[in-house]
Coordinates of C-alpha atoms in Angstrom, one line a residue:
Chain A
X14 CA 21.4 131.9 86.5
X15 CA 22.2 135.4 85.6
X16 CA 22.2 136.6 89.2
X17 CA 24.5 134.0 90.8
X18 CA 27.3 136.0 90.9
X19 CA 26.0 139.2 91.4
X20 CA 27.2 139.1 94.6
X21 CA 30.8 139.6 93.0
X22 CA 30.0 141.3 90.2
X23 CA 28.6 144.2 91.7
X24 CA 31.7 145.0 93.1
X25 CA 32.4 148.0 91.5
X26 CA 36.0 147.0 90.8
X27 CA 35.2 143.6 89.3
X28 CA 31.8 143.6 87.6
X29 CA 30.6 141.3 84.2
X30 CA 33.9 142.3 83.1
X31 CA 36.0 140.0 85.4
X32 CA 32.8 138.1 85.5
X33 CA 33.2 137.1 81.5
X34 CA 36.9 136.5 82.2
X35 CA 36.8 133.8 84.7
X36 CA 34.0 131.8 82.5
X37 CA 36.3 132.0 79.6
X38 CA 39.6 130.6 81.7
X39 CA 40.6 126.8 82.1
X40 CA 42.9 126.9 85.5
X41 CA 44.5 123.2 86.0
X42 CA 44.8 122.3 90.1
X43 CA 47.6 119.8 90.7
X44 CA 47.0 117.7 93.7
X45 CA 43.2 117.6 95.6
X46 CA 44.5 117.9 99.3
X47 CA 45.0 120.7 102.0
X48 CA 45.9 123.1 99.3
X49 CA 43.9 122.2 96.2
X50 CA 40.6 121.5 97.7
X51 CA 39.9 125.5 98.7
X52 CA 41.4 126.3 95.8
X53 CA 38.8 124.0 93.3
X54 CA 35.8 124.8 95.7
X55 CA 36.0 128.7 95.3
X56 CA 37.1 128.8 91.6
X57 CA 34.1 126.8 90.9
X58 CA 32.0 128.4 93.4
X59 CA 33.6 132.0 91.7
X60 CA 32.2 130.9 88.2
X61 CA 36.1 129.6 86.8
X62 CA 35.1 128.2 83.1
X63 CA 37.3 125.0 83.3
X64 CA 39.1 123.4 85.8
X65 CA 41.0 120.5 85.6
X66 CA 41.9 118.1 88.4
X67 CA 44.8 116.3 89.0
X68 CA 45.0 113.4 91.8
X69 CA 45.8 109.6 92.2
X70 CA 45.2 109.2 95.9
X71 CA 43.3 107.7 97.8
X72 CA 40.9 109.0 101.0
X73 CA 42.9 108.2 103.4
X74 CA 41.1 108.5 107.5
X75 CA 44.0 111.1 108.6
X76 CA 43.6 113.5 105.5
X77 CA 40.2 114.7 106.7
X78 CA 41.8 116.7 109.8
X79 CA 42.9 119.5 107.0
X80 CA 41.2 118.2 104.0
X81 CA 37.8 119.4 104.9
X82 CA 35.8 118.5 101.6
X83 CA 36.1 115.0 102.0
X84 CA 33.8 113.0 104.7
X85 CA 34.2 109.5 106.7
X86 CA 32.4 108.2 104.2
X87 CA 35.1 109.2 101.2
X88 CA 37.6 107.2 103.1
X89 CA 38.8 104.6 100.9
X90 CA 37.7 106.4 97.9
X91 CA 39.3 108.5 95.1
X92 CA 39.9 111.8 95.7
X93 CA 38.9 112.9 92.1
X94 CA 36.1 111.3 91.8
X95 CA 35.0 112.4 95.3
X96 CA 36.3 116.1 94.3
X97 CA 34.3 115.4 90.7
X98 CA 30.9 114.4 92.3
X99 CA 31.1 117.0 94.6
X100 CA 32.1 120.5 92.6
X101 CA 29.3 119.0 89.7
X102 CA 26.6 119.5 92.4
X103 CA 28.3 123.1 93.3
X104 CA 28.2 124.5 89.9
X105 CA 26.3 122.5 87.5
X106 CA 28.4 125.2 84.8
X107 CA 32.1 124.2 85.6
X108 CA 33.9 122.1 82.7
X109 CA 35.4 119.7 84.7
X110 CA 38.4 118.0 83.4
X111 CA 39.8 114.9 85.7
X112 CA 43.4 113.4 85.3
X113 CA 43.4 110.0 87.3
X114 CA 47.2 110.1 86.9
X115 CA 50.3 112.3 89.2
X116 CA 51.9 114.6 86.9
X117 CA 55.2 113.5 85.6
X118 CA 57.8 114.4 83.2
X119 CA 56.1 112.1 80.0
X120 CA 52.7 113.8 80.9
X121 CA 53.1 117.2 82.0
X122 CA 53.6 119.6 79.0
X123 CA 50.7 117.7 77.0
X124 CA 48.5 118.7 80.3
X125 CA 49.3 122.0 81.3
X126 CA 49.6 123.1 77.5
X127 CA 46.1 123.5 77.7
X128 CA 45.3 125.3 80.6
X129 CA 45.9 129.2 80.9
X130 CA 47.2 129.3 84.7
X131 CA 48.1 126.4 86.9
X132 CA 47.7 126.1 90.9
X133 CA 50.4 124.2 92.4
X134 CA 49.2 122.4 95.3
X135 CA 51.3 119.3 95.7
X136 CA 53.0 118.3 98.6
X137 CA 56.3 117.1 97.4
X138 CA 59.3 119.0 95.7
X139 CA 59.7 116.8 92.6
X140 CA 56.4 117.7 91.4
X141 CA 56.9 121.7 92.4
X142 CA 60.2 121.4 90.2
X143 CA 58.9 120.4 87.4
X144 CA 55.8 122.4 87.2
X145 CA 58.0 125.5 87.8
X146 CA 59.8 123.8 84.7
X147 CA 56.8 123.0 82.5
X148 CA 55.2 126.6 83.3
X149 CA 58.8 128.3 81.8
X150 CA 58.6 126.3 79.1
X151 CA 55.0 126.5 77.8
X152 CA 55.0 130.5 79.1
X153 CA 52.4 130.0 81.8
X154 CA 52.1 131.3 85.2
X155 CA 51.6 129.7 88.2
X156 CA 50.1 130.0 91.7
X157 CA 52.6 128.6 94.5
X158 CA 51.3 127.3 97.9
X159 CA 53.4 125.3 100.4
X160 CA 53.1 125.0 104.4
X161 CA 55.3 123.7 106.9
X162 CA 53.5 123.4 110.3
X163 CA 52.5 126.3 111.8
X164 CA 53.4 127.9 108.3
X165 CA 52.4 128.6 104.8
X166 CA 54.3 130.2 101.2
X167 CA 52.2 132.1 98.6
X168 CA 53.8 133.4 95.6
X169 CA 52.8 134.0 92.0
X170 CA 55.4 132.4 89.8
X171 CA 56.4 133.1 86.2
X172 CA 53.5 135.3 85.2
X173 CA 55.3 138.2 82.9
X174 CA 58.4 138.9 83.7
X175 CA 58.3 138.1 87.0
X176 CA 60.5 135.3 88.9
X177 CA 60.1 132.0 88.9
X178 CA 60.1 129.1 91.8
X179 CA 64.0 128.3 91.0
X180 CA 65.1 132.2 91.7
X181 CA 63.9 131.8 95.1
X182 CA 65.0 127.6 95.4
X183 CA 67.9 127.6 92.2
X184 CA 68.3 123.9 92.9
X185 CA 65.4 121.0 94.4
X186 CA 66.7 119.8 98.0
X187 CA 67.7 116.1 98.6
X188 CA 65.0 113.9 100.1
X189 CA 66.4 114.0 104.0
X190 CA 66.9 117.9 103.6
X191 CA 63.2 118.8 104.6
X192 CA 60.7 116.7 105.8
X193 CA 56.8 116.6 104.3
X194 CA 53.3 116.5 106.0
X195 CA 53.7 113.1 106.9
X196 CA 56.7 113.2 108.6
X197 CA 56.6 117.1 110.1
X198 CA 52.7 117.4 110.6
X199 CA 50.5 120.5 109.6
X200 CA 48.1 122.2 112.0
X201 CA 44.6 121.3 110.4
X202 CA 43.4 125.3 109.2
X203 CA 47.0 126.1 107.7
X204 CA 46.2 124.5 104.2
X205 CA 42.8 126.1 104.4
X206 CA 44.0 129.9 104.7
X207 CA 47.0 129.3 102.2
X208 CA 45.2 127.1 99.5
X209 CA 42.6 130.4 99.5
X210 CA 44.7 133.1 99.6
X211 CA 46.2 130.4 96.3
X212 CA 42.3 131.3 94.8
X213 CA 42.2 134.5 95.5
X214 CA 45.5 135.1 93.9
X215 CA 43.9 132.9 90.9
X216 CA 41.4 135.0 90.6
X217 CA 43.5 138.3 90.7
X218 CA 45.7 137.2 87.7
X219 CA 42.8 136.0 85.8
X220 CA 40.9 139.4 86.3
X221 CA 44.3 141.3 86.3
X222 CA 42.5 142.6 89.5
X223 CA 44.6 144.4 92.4
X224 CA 48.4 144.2 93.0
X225 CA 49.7 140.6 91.7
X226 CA 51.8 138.3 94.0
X227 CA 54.4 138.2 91.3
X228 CA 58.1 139.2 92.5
X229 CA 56.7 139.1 96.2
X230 CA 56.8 135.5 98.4
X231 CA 53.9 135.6 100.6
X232 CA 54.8 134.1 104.2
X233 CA 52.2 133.1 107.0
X234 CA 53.0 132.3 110.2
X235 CA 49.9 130.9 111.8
X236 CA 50.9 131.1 115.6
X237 CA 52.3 134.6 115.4
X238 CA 49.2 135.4 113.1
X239 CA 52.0 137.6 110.9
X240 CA 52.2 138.0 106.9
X241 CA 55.8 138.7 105.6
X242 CA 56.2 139.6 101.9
X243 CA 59.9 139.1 100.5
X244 CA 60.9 140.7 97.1
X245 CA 62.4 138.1 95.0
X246 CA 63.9 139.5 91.7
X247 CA 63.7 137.4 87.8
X248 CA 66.9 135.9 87.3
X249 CA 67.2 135.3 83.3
X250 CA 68.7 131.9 83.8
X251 CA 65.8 130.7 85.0
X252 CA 63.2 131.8 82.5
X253 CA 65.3 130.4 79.7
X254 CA 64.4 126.8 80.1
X255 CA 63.9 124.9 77.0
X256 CA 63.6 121.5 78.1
X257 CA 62.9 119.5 81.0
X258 CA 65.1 117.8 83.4
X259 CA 66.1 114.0 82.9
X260 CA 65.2 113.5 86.1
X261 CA 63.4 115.0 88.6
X262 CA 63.4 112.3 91.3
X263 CA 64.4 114.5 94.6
X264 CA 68.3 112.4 94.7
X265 CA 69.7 111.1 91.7
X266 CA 71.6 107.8 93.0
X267 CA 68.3 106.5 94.8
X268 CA 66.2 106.0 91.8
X269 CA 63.4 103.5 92.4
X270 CA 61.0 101.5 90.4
X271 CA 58.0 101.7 90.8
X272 CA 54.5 100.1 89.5
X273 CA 51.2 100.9 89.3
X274 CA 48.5 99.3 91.8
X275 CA 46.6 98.4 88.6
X276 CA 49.5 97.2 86.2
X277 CA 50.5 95.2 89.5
X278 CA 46.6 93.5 89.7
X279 CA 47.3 92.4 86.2
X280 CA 51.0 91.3 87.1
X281 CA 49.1 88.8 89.4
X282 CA 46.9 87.2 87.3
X283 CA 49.7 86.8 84.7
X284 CA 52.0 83.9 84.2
X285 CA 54.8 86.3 84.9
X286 CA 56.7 85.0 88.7
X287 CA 57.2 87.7 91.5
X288 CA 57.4 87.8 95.3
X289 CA 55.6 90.3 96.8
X290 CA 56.7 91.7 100.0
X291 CA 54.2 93.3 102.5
X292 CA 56.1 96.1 104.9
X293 CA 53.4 96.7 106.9
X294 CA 53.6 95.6 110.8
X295 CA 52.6 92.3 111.7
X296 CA 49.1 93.4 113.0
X297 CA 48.5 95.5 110.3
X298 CA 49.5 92.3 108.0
X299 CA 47.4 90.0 110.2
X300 CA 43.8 92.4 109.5
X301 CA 44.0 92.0 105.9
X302 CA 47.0 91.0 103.0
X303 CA 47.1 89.7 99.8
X304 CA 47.3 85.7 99.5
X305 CA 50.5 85.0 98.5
X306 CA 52.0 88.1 100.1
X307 CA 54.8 87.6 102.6
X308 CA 55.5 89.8 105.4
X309 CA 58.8 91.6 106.4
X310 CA 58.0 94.1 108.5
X311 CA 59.8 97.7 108.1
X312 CA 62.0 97.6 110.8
X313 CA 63.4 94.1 110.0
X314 CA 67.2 93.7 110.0
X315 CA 66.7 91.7 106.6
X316 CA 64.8 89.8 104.4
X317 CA 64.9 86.0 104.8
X318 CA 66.6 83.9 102.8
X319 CA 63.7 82.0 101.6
X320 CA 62.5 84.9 100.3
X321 CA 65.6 86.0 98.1
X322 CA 66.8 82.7 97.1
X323 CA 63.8 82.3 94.7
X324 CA 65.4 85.1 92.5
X325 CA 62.7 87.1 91.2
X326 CA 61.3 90.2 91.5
X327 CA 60.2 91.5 94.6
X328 CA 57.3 93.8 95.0
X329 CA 56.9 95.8 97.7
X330 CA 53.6 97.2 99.4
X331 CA 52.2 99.0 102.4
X332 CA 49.1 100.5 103.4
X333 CA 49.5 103.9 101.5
X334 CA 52.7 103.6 99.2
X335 CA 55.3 105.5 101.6
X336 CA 56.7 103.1 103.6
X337 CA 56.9 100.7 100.9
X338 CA 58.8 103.2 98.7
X339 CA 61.3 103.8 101.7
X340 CA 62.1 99.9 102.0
X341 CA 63.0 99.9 98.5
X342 CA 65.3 102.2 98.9
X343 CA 66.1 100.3 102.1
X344 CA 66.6 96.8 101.0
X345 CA 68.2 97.9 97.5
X346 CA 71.0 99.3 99.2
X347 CA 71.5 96.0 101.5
X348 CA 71.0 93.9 98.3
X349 CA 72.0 95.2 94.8
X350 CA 71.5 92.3 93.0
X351 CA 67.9 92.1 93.5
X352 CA 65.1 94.1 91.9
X353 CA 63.1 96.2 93.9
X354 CA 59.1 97.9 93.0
X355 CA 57.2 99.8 95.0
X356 CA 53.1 99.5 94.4
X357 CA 52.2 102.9 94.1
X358 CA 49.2 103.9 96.3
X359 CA 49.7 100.5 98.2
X360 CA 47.0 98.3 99.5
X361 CA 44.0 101.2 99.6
X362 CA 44.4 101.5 95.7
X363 CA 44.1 98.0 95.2
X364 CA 41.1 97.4 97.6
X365 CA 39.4 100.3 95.3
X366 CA 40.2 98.4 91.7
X367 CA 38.9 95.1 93.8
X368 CA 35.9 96.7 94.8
Chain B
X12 CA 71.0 141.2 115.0
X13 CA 68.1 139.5 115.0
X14 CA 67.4 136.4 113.0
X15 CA 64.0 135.8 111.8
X16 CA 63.6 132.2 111.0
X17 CA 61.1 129.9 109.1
X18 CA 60.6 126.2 108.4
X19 CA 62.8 123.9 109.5
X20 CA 65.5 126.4 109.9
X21 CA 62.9 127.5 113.2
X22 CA 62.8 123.3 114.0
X23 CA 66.6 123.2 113.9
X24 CA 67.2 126.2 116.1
X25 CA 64.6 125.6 118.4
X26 CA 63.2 129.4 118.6
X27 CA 61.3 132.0 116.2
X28 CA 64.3 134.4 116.5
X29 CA 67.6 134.1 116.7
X30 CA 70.3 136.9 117.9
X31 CA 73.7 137.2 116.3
X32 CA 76.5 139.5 118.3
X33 CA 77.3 142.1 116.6
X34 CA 80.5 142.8 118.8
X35 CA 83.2 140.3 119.3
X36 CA 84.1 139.5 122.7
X37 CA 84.4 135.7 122.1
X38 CA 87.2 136.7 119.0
X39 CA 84.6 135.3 117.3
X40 CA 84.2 136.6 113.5
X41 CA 81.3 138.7 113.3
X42 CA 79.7 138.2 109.8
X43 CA 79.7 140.7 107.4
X44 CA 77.8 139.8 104.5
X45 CA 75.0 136.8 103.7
X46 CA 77.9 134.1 102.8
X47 CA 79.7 134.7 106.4
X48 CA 76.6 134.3 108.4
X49 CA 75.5 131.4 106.7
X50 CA 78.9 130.4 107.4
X51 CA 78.9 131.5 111.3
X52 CA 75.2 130.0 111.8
X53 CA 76.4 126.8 110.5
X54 CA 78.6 127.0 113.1
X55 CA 77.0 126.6 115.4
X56 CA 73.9 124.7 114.2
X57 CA 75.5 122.1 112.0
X58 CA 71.8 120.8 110.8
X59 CA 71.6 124.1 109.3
X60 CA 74.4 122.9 106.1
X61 CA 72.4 120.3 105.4
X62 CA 70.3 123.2 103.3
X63 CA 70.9 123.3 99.8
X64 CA 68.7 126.0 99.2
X65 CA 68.3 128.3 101.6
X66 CA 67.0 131.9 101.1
X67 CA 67.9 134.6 103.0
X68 CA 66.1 138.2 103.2
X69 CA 68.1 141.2 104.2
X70 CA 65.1 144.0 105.1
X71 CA 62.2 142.0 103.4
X72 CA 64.7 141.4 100.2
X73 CA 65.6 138.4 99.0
X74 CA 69.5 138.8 99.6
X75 CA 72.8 137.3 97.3
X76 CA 75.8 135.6 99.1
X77 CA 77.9 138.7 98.8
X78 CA 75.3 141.1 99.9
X79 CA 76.8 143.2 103.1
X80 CA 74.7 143.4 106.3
X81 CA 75.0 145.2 109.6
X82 CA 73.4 145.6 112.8
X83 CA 70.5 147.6 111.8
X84 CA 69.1 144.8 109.1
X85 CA 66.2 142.5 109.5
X86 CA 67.4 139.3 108.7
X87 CA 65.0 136.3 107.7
X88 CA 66.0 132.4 106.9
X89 CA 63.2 131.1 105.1
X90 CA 64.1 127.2 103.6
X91 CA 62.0 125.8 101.1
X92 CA 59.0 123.9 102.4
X93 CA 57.3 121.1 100.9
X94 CA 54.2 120.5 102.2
X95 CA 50.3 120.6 100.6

């Protein structure tokens, strides 16, 4: 065991020193995708103390064209637990510490409080917000990653007195502003290089090794092969949050509700009436659906009568949670006086609590 | 002057670059400082308003609204991005 890393810590410049350091740090990863899966495999490869894991997906069959860790045979699965399994049998040393939960604004500051650095590898801008928000609060740094296509952002946020996520974004963009992975596409490799230049930077701030990314964003463009650096200056504002947003939902006035694939199994074998709506197409809908589910398919001009006349609650669900979460906003706009849910994770997280 | 762009503002445009006259023969307003060619892009690429938050780098600096620019500067437009 002693020589493991000697590959690293015979770099003059790093040594049992750094070596020491990493084994005494907990780093907390949010989100176990194109971005966090480089970024758990080296830190635990590197000899990182404890990581914890953050992740409520699902395998789904088109992550694996950038998420490389996970195989055909994951599909279907949990990420963490997949992620869990496999770093174990990488370093038998790691602490591993697994959330099966997405960060939110209840959880966040109880998680992150005890972690000394954070990786931000989500894919969404709520959850970039309020990390940014969290890490200001609790006095923590954080590594920003983000791609777009043929592109990627690196950036060290809010590590001394450097600048934080909102002096280079002040305010979080509506929903239709800027499109995610699933709607714009990423180029398989992108995640890869930017989720390990995220470790490396990890690594850097934890060894106080090199010139830090603070102050600087970081951009790769993939097809010209070209690294940018901005200077981004502190602005005070920003490092004197206190407390967290009331909402950090990317538009205000489209607020959904939403339920849990597992409070939702145990909706059904309660007493409690509900209609639950299946978005999916019809051939999707004719492969596999739930018993009493009915099926409205998303581009339906609206949802029959027969439906809505019974008055109760109507739960939505799709294959993955995204389209389902889009007709909710859909059909709450067309009909206000009914209640909408969305089944969060859709019908691959309830095949896995079946299973 | 010539435009570097990023993200989507790169989707919305079409191109990696972008070139702005820097002499009006049009009787065009030729932008002056960050706020005015945010203002003249807009323009003419109405999809580009739609950004809230929008950074713009004046050479390799992230750059205010009131910050003056000429011919000579490198200009970038880099929108937030999302993805992971």
């Amino acid at each position: 065991m002693a020589n493991r890393y000697i590959r690293q810590t015979s770099l003059p410049d790093f040594g049992e020193k750094s070596q020491k350091k990493l084994a005494n740090t907990k780093v907390l990863v949010v989100g176990l995708g194109g971005l966090g899966l480089p970024v758990v495999q080296y830190l635990n490869a590197m000899g990182v103390g404890t990581l914890g894991l953050i992740d409520h997906d699902i395998v789904d069959i088109h992550n694996l064209q950038r998420q490389v860790l996970y195989s055909e045979l994951d599909v279907g699965h949990s990420k963490l637990d997949t992620v869990l399994e496999k770093l174990a049998l990488q370093n038998s040393n790691t602490v591993l510490e697994p959330y099966d939960t997405f960060l939110t604004k209840e959880n966040v500051l109880k998680i992150i409080g005890d972690y000394d650095l954070v990786v931000d590898a989500t894919d969404n801008f709520s959850t970039r917000y309020l990390i940014n928000d969290a890490c200001v609060i609790l006095e923590k740094p954080f590594i920003y990653g983000a791609l777009h296509g043929f592109e990627g952002h690196v950036s060290v946020f809010n590590y001394q007195n450097g600048p934080t996520y909102r002096c280079l974004y002040p305010e979080m963009p509506s929903k239709f502003e800027v499109p995610n992975c699933d709607e714009n596409g990423v180029l398989g490799v992108v995640p890869g290089i930017i989720g390990t230049l995220q470790a490396l930077e990890a690594v850097k701030v934890i060894t106080r090794l090199g010139e830090i990314l603070s102050g600087k964003l970081l951009i790769f463009d993939g097809l010209a092969q070209n690294y940018l650096k901005i200077d981004i200056k502190a602005r005070p504002e920003n490092k004197n949050i206190k407390t967290l947003q009331d909402s950090y939902d990317a538009s205000f006035c489209e607020q959904i509700l939403s339920i849990t694939a597992s409070d939702f199994q145990k909706l059904r074998t309660s007493n409690e009436s509900f209609l639950l709506v299946d978005v999916r197409t019809e051939a999707e809908f004719l492969q596999n659906h739930l018993e009493e589910a009915h099926n409205v398919p998303m581009n339906s001009s609206e949802i029959p009568n027969e439906i809505l006349s019974k008055n109760q609650p109507l739960y939505m669900i799709c294959q993955s949670g995204i389209r389902s979460k889009k007709a909710v906003l859909n059909w709450q706009k067309k009909y206000p006086n009914h209640t909408f849910y969305t089944i969060l994770g859709g019908m691959n997280r309830l095949m896995t609590l079946a299973s | 002057m010539t435009i570097l762009l990023f993200g989507i503002t790169k989707d919305i445009v079409g191109s990696p670059t972008l070139s702005v006259p820097t002499s009006s023969v049009t009787g065009r307003k030729i932008p002056k400082t960050v706020k005015e060619l945010k203002q003249f892009l807009g323009e003419t690429y109405p999809e580009l308003n739609k950004l809230s938050s929008l950074a713009i780098a004046v050479n390799n600096s992230y750059a205010e609204d009131d910050q003056l620019i000429n011919a000579y500067d490198e200009i970038a437009l880099i929108p937030p991005v999302s993805g992971g």
